[in-house]
Coordinates of C-alpha atoms in Angstrom, one line a residue:
Chain A
X1 CA -0.1 0.4 -0.1
X2 CA 2.8 2.3 0.9
X3 CA 3.9 1.9 -3.0
X4 CA 0.5 3.7 -3.6
X5 CA 0.3 7.3 -1.8
X6 CA -2.2 8.6 -3.8
X7 CA -4.2 6.1 -2.1
X8 CA -7.6 7.1 -0.8
X9 CA -6.3 6.0 3.0
X10 CA -2.9 8.5 2.3
X11 CA -6.2 11.7 2.4
X12 CA -7.9 10.6 5.5
X13 CA -7.6 12.5 8.7
X14 CA -7.7 9.0 10.4
X15 CA -7.2 5.8 9.7
X16 CA -8.9 4.2 7.4
X17 CA -9.3 1.1 8.4
X18 CA -12.3 2.2 10.9
X19 CA -13.7 3.7 7.3
X20 CA -13.0 -0.1 6.2
X21 CA -14.4 -1.5 9.3
X22 CA -17.5 0.8 8.8
X23 CA -18.2 0.1 5.2
X24 CA -18.1 -3.8 5.7
X25 CA -20.8 -2.9 8.7
X26 CA -22.6 -1.0 6.1
X27 CA -22.2 -3.4 3.9
X28 CA -23.7 -6.2 5.7
X29 CA -26.4 -3.9 6.9
X30 CA -27.7 -3.7 3.7
X31 CA -27.0 -6.9 2.8
X32 CA -29.0 -7.7 6.2
X33 CA -31.6 -5.0 5.2
X34 CA -32.3 -6.5 1.9
X35 CA -32.6 -10.9 3.1
X36 CA -34.6 -9.5 6.6
X37 CA -36.4 -7.1 4.4
X38 CA -39.7 -9.4 3.3
X39 CA -39.1 -12.8 5.5
X40 CA -40.5 -15.7 3.2
X41 CA -41.1 -18.9 4.6
X42 CA -39.9 -20.4 2.0
X43 CA -36.5 -18.2 1.4
X44 CA -35.6 -16.8 -2.5
X45 CA -32.2 -14.2 -3.4
X46 CA -30.5 -12.4 -0.5
X47 CA -32.6 -14.6 2.4
X48 CA -31.7 -17.8 1.2
X49 CA -28.1 -16.3 0.8
X50 CA -28.3 -14.8 4.9
X51 CA -29.8 -18.3 6.2
X52 CA -27.1 -20.5 4.5
X53 CA -24.7 -18.8 5.8
X54 CA -26.4 -18.0 9.5
X55 CA -27.3 -22.2 9.3
X56 CA -23.4 -22.3 8.5
X57 CA -22.0 -20.5 11.8
X58 CA -25.2 -22.0 14.1
X59 CA -25.1 -25.9 13.0
X60 CA -21.0 -25.3 13.5
X61 CA -21.3 -23.2 16.8
X62 CA -24.0 -25.9 17.9
X63 CA -21.5 -28.4 17.3
X64 CA -18.4 -26.3 19.2
X65 CA -20.2 -25.5 21.9
X66 CA -23.0 -27.6 23.1
X67 CA -26.6 -26.2 24.3
X68 CA -26.0 -23.3 25.5
X69 CA -24.6 -21.9 21.9
X70 CA -27.5 -19.9 21.4
X71 CA -26.3 -17.1 23.3
X72 CA -23.4 -16.9 21.4
X73 CA -25.1 -17.1 17.6
X74 CA -24.8 -12.9 17.8
X75 CA -20.7 -13.3 18.3
X76 CA -20.1 -16.2 16.2
X77 CA -22.4 -14.9 13.0
X78 CA -21.4 -10.9 13.7
X79 CA -17.1 -12.1 13.6
X80 CA -17.4 -15.2 10.4
X81 CA -19.2 -12.4 8.0
X82 CA -17.6 -8.9 9.4
X83 CA -13.6 -11.0 8.7
X84 CA -15.4 -12.7 5.6
X85 CA -16.5 -9.1 4.1
X86 CA -12.9 -7.0 5.2
X87 CA -11.4 -9.4 4.2
X88 CA -12.2 -10.0 0.6
X89 CA -13.1 -6.1 0.5
X90 CA -8.9 -5.7 -0.1
X91 CA -9.4 -7.6 -3.6
X92 CA -11.9 -4.6 -4.7
X93 CA -9.7 -2.5 -6.1
X94 CA -9.4 1.2 -4.4
X95 CA -10.2 -0.5 -0.9
X96 CA -8.0 -2.9 2.0
X97 CA -9.1 -5.5 4.0
X98 CA -9.8 -3.7 7.3
X99 CA -8.4 -6.9 8.7
X100 CA -4.8 -6.9 7.9
X101 CA -4.6 -4.2 10.2
X102 CA -3.1 -5.7 13.7
X103 CA -5.7 -2.9 15.6
X104 CA -8.5 -4.7 13.8
X105 CA -7.3 -8.3 14.8
X106 CA -6.7 -7.8 17.6
X107 CA -9.2 -5.8 18.5
X108 CA -11.4 -9.3 17.8
X109 CA -8.5 -11.3 18.8
X110 CA -9.7 -9.1 22.6
X111 CA -13.4 -9.3 22.2
X112 CA -13.6 -13.4 21.6
X113 CA -10.8 -13.3 25.0
X114 CA -12.9 -11.2 27.5
X115 CA -16.6 -13.0 26.0
X116 CA -14.5 -16.2 26.7
X117 CA -13.3 -15.5 30.7
X118 CA -16.5 -13.3 31.1
X119 CA -18.9 -16.3 30.0
X120 CA -16.6 -18.9 31.3
X121 CA -16.6 -17.2 34.7
X122 CA -20.5 -16.2 34.8
X123 CA -22.1 -20.1 33.6
X124 CA -19.4 -22.4 35.9
X125 CA -18.2 -19.7 38.9
X126 CA -15.7 -18.2 39.8
X127 CA -13.9 -20.9 41.9
X128 CA -14.3 -23.5 39.9
X129 CA -13.2 -21.8 36.6
X130 CA -10.1 -20.8 38.0
X131 CA -9.3 -24.3 39.6
X132 CA -9.1 -25.5 36.5
X133 CA -6.5 -23.8 35.6
X134 CA -4.5 -26.4 38.2
X135 CA -4.8 -29.2 36.2
X136 CA -5.9 -32.3 37.2
X137 CA -2.1 -33.0 38.4
X138 CA -0.2 -33.1 42.3
X139 CA 0.1 -30.4 44.6
X140 CA 3.4 -29.7 43.9
X141 CA 2.3 -29.3 39.9
X142 CA 0.2 -26.7 39.5
X143 CA 2.0 -24.1 40.1
X144 CA 3.4 -25.3 36.9
X145 CA 0.4 -26.1 35.6
X146 CA -1.3 -22.8 36.5
X147 CA 1.6 -21.0 34.8
X148 CA 1.0 -23.0 31.2
X149 CA -2.4 -22.7 30.8
X150 CA -2.2 -18.3 31.5
X151 CA 0.6 -18.2 28.6
X152 CA -1.6 -20.7 26.8
X153 CA -5.0 -18.4 27.7
X154 CA -2.4 -15.4 26.8
X155 CA -1.4 -17.2 23.3
X156 CA -4.7 -17.5 22.2
X157 CA -5.5 -13.6 20.9
X158 CA -2.6 -13.7 19.2
X159 CA -2.5 -16.5 18.0
X160 CA -5.6 -15.7 16.2
X161 CA -5.0 -11.7 15.8
X162 CA -2.0 -12.7 14.3
X163 CA -2.6 -15.7 12.3
X164 CA -5.4 -13.4 10.0
X165 CA -3.6 -10.1 10.2
X166 CA -0.3 -11.6 8.8
X167 CA -2.8 -13.9 5.7
X168 CA -4.8 -10.7 5.3
X169 CA -1.9 -8.8 5.2
X170 CA 0.3 -11.6 2.7
X171 CA -2.8 -11.6 0.5
X172 CA -3.1 -7.3 0.2
X173 CA 1.2 -6.8 -0.1
X174 CA 1.3 -9.6 -2.7
X175 CA -1.6 -7.9 -5.1
X176 CA -0.1 -4.9 -4.4
X177 CA 3.9 -6.2 -5.2
X178 CA 1.8 -7.4 -8.6
X179 CA 0.4 -3.9 -8.9
X180 CA 3.6 -2.7 -8.7
X181 CA 5.2 -4.8 -11.7
X182 CA 3.0 -3.8 -14.0
X183 CA 3.5 0.1 -13.3
X184 CA 6.8 -0.6 -13.1
X185 CA 7.3 -2.9 -16.5
X186 CA 4.7 -2.2 -18.3
X187 CA 6.1 1.8 -19.2
X188 CA 9.4 0.7 -19.0
X189 CA 10.0 0.9 -22.9
X190 CA 12.5 -2.3 -22.6
X191 CA 11.6 -5.3 -24.3
X192 CA 12.3 -7.5 -21.6
X193 CA 10.7 -5.5 -19.4
X194 CA 7.4 -5.3 -21.1
X195 CA 7.6 -9.1 -21.6
X196 CA 7.8 -9.9 -17.8
X197 CA 4.9 -7.5 -17.2
X198 CA 2.8 -10.8 -18.4
X199 CA 4.0 -12.5 -15.7
X200 CA 2.3 -10.5 -13.2
X201 CA -0.3 -9.7 -15.4
X202 CA -1.1 -13.4 -15.6
X203 CA -0.4 -14.1 -12.6
X204 CA -2.9 -11.5 -10.3
X205 CA -6.5 -13.3 -11.1
X206 CA -5.2 -16.4 -9.8
X207 CA -3.8 -14.3 -6.6
X208 CA -7.2 -12.9 -6.8
X209 CA -8.5 -15.8 -7.0
X210 CA -6.1 -17.5 -4.2
X211 CA -7.6 -14.2 -2.0
X212 CA -11.0 -15.0 -2.1
X213 CA -9.8 -19.1 -1.0
X214 CA -8.5 -17.2 2.1
X215 CA -10.3 -14.6 2.8
X216 CA -13.6 -17.8 3.5
X217 CA -11.0 -19.9 5.5
X218 CA -9.4 -17.1 7.8
X219 CA -12.7 -16.2 9.0
X220 CA -14.0 -19.8 8.9
X221 CA -10.8 -20.5 11.2
X222 CA -11.1 -16.8 13.7
X223 CA -14.8 -17.9 14.1
X224 CA -14.8 -21.7 14.8
X225 CA -11.4 -21.0 17.1
X226 CA -13.4 -18.6 18.8
X227 CA -16.0 -21.2 19.3
X228 CA -14.1 -24.1 20.6
X229 CA -12.2 -21.4 23.3
X230 CA -15.6 -20.1 24.2
X231 CA -16.9 -23.3 23.9
X232 CA -14.6 -24.8 26.5
X233 CA -14.5 -22.4 28.7
X234 CA -18.4 -22.9 29.1
X235 CA -19.1 -26.1 29.4
X236 CA -18.2 -28.3 32.3
X237 CA -13.8 -29.5 32.6
X238 CA -14.4 -32.3 34.6
X239 CA -13.2 -33.7 31.4
X240 CA -10.1 -32.0 31.5
Chain B
X1 CA 1.3 -1.6 10.0
X2 CA 2.5 -3.2 13.1
X3 CA 2.4 -1.6 15.8
X4 CA -1.1 -1.4 17.9
X5 CA -2.9 1.9 17.9
X6 CA -5.5 2.0 21.1
X7 CA -7.3 4.0 20.5
X8 CA -8.2 2.7 17.2
X9 CA -8.5 -0.7 18.5
X10 CA -11.6 0.6 20.8
X11 CA -13.0 1.9 17.7
X12 CA -13.2 -1.5 16.3
X13 CA -14.5 -3.3 18.8
X14 CA -17.1 -0.7 20.0
X15 CA -17.9 -0.3 15.8
X16 CA -17.9 -4.2 15.9
X17 CA -20.2 -4.8 19.2
X18 CA -22.2 -2.4 17.9
X19 CA -22.7 -3.1 14.2
X20 CA -23.5 -7.0 15.9
X21 CA -26.3 -5.2 18.7
X22 CA -28.0 -3.7 15.5
X23 CA -27.5 -6.0 12.7
X24 CA -28.8 -8.6 15.5
X25 CA -31.7 -7.0 17.2
X26 CA -32.8 -5.7 13.0
X27 CA -32.3 -8.5 10.8
X28 CA -30.6 -11.6 12.2
X29 CA -32.6 -11.7 15.1
X30 CA -35.4 -12.0 13.4
X31 CA -34.3 -14.0 10.7
X32 CA -32.8 -16.7 13.0
X33 CA -36.4 -16.6 14.5
X34 CA -37.6 -17.2 11.2
X35 CA -35.5 -19.7 11.1
X36 CA -36.0 -21.6 13.9
X37 CA -39.8 -21.3 13.5
X38 CA -39.5 -22.9 10.1
X39 CA -37.6 -25.9 11.5
X40 CA -39.8 -26.3 14.4
X41 CA -42.6 -26.2 11.5
X42 CA -40.1 -29.0 9.5
X43 CA -40.2 -30.8 12.8
X44 CA -43.7 -30.6 13.5
X45 CA -45.0 -31.2 10.0
X46 CA -42.7 -34.1 9.8
X47 CA -43.9 -35.9 13.0
X48 CA -47.3 -35.4 11.8
X49 CA -47.2 -37.3 8.3
X50 CA -45.6 -39.5 10.5
X51 CA -48.0 -39.6 12.6
X52 CA -51.2 -39.9 9.6
X53 CA -48.5 -43.5 8.3
X54 CA -48.9 -44.6 11.1
X55 CA -52.4 -44.0 11.9
X56 CA -52.9 -45.6 8.0
X57 CA -50.5 -48.3 9.0
X58 CA -53.2 -49.4 11.3
X59 CA -56.3 -48.5 9.1
X60 CA -54.8 -50.7 6.5
X61 CA -54.5 -53.3 8.6
X62 CA -57.8 -53.4 9.9
X63 CA -59.6 -52.9 6.7
X64 CA -57.4 -56.0 5.9
X65 CA -58.6 -57.8 8.8
X66 CA -61.7 -56.8 8.3
X67 CA -61.9 -57.6 4.2
X68 CA -60.3 -61.2 5.1
X69 CA -64.1 -61.5 7.6
X70 CA -66.2 -60.4 4.7
X71 CA -64.1 -62.4 3.0
X72 CA -64.1 -65.5 4.9
X73 CA -68.2 -65.2 6.2
X74 CA -68.9 -64.3 1.9
X75 CA -67.2 -67.5 0.8
X76 CA -69.0 -69.4 4.1
X77 CA -72.2 -68.4 3.1
X78 CA -72.1 -69.3 -0.3
X79 CA -70.9 -73.1 0.6
X80 CA -73.9 -72.9 2.8
X81 CA -76.5 -71.6 -0.2
X82 CA -74.5 -74.3 -1.9
X83 CA -75.1 -77.1 0.6
X84 CA -78.7 -75.7 1.1
X85 CA -79.3 -75.4 -3.0
X86 CA -77.6 -79.2 -3.1
X87 CA -80.1 -80.4 -0.1
X88 CA -82.6 -78.5 -2.0
X89 CA -82.2 -80.0 -5.5
X90 CA -81.6 -83.9 -3.5
X91 CA -85.0 -82.7 -1.9
X92 CA -86.7 -81.8 -4.8
X93 CA -85.4 -84.5 -7.5
X94 CA -86.7 -87.1 -4.6
X95 CA -89.7 -85.9 -4.5
X96 CA -90.2 -85.4 -8.8
X97 CA -88.5 -89.3 -8.7
X98 CA -91.6 -90.4 -5.7
X99 CA -93.9 -87.8 -8.0
X100 CA -93.7 -89.5 -10.8
X101 CA -93.0 -92.8 -9.8
X102 CA -96.6 -91.8 -8.3
X103 CA -98.2 -91.1 -11.4
X104 CA -96.6 -93.9 -13.1
X105 CA -98.2 -96.1 -11.1
X106 CA -101.3 -94.3 -11.9
X107 CA -100.6 -94.5 -15.3
X108 CA -99.3 -98.5 -15.2
X109 CA -103.2 -99.1 -13.0
X110 CA -105.5 -97.2 -15.1
X111 CA -104.2 -98.5 -17.7
X112 CA -104.4 -102.1 -15.9
X113 CA -108.1 -101.4 -15.3
X114 CA -108.5 -99.9 -19.0
X115 CA -106.7 -102.7 -20.5
X116 CA -109.6 -104.7 -18.6
X117 CA -112.3 -103.2 -19.5
X118 CA -111.4 -103.0 -22.7
X119 CA -110.8 -107.4 -23.2
X120 CA -114.1 -107.3 -21.5
X121 CA -115.5 -105.3 -23.4
X122 CA -114.1 -106.8 -26.6
X123 CA -115.0 -110.3 -25.2
X124 CA -118.4 -109.3 -25.2
X125 CA -118.5 -107.9 -28.4
X126 CA -116.9 -111.7 -29.6
X127 CA -119.4 -113.4 -27.9
X128 CA -122.2 -110.7 -29.2
X129 CA -120.8 -111.8 -31.9
X130 CA -119.8 -115.5 -31.7
X131 CA -123.3 -116.5 -31.1
X132 CA -125.0 -113.8 -34.3
X133 CA -122.7 -116.3 -36.6
X134 CA -123.6 -119.9 -35.0
X135 CA -126.9 -118.5 -35.2
X136 CA -126.5 -117.6 -38.6
X137 CA -125.0 -121.1 -39.6
X138 CA -127.8 -123.4 -37.3
X139 CA -130.0 -121.1 -39.2
X140 CA -132.3 -121.1 -35.6
X141 CA -131.7 -120.1 -32.4
X142 CA -130.2 -120.9 -29.6
X143 CA -131.7 -121.8 -26.4
X144 CA -129.8 -120.3 -23.6
X145 CA -128.0 -123.4 -21.9
X146 CA -126.1 -124.1 -25.7
X147 CA -125.1 -120.5 -25.3
X148 CA -123.8 -120.2 -22.4
X149 CA -122.1 -122.8 -22.7
X150 CA -120.7 -122.9 -26.9
X151 CA -119.9 -118.8 -24.8
X152 CA -118.0 -120.6 -22.1
X153 CA -116.5 -122.2 -24.7
X154 CA -115.0 -119.7 -26.8
X155 CA -114.3 -117.4 -24.3
X156 CA -111.5 -120.8 -22.4
X157 CA -110.2 -120.8 -26.2
X158 CA -109.2 -117.0 -26.1
X159 CA -107.9 -116.8 -22.6
X160 CA -105.4 -120.1 -23.8
X161 CA -105.6 -117.9 -26.4
X162 CA -103.8 -115.1 -24.6
X163 CA -101.6 -116.8 -22.5
X164 CA -99.4 -117.7 -25.5
X165 CA -96.4 -116.4 -26.0

């Protein structure tokens, strides 16, 4: 992105990732309005697509979280759709993915992190929830278990945020580099460089297709991991 | 790009949570309730269809049982009717045979009586004719005693002739 200083984001008085997030929310809002406008018993069009997405998310939530999944439907559905739309926005010329900014992904990961512990304590009670961090080990090993569990808990938002950020940023950088190569090679006047510009021109559509795949997979991975974390916190830890 | 801006991060969190609240409240919540209602309706319809199918199975079994009972009853009644018919037929035939026998015997009796009457008549006529012929042959009248003797002889001859096969 830094290679294109004419891009809109360099002329805004605030970080454009907020603008991208707002745009993603607007797209989700408009599509949701279209889908919930008629509320047909036999769905079609936008309602069909939205129902399919929601039902898929609910299905996975039910499997990962169990009977308590219903109260987390809004969070999981919004996480999946927001991350998916944000990821895909980076493939549209002139826009970029809000999820290619660490502030966005860390924000999302923190929402999952705090939700996990808030609902874990709410469901099981503070003592029972904290107790499971000490593990079913002899007393002298419990402090070590606590350290390991705390590191594990803290690593979760880090891994969640950096995985999404890294994948989406890599996709954006790759597309930007390919665009930059075309911009540099094509008007150079050098026949070899002009011929070389064919490589990024041919490669870019394939990378865009790959980008779509990565966008879907990353949205899916983030949401599934959020389900696993929250599901693990709200379910009983007797089996640990 | 790699660094975290906390105000930005908080803004993103707020954006996400507010958007989640609004979108769920206005769009996804009602849509989810619709999905649940629909799945409940489908489950209810399937249950009713299954119950209906079970009722149909029961009714079909009852119907088949009743049909077989009716068929059995009809078969039994037909057999009884055939037996009664055969019995009636035998009785009618027996009566007919007896009646025929009775008519035959009566006819035979009548014929015998008639034959006897005819024979007697013929005998009388033959006797008269014979007497007339004798009188003509002898040219005179025959006394009553001779007449009786000749008549008896003649009748005896006639009876002998009748007895010859």
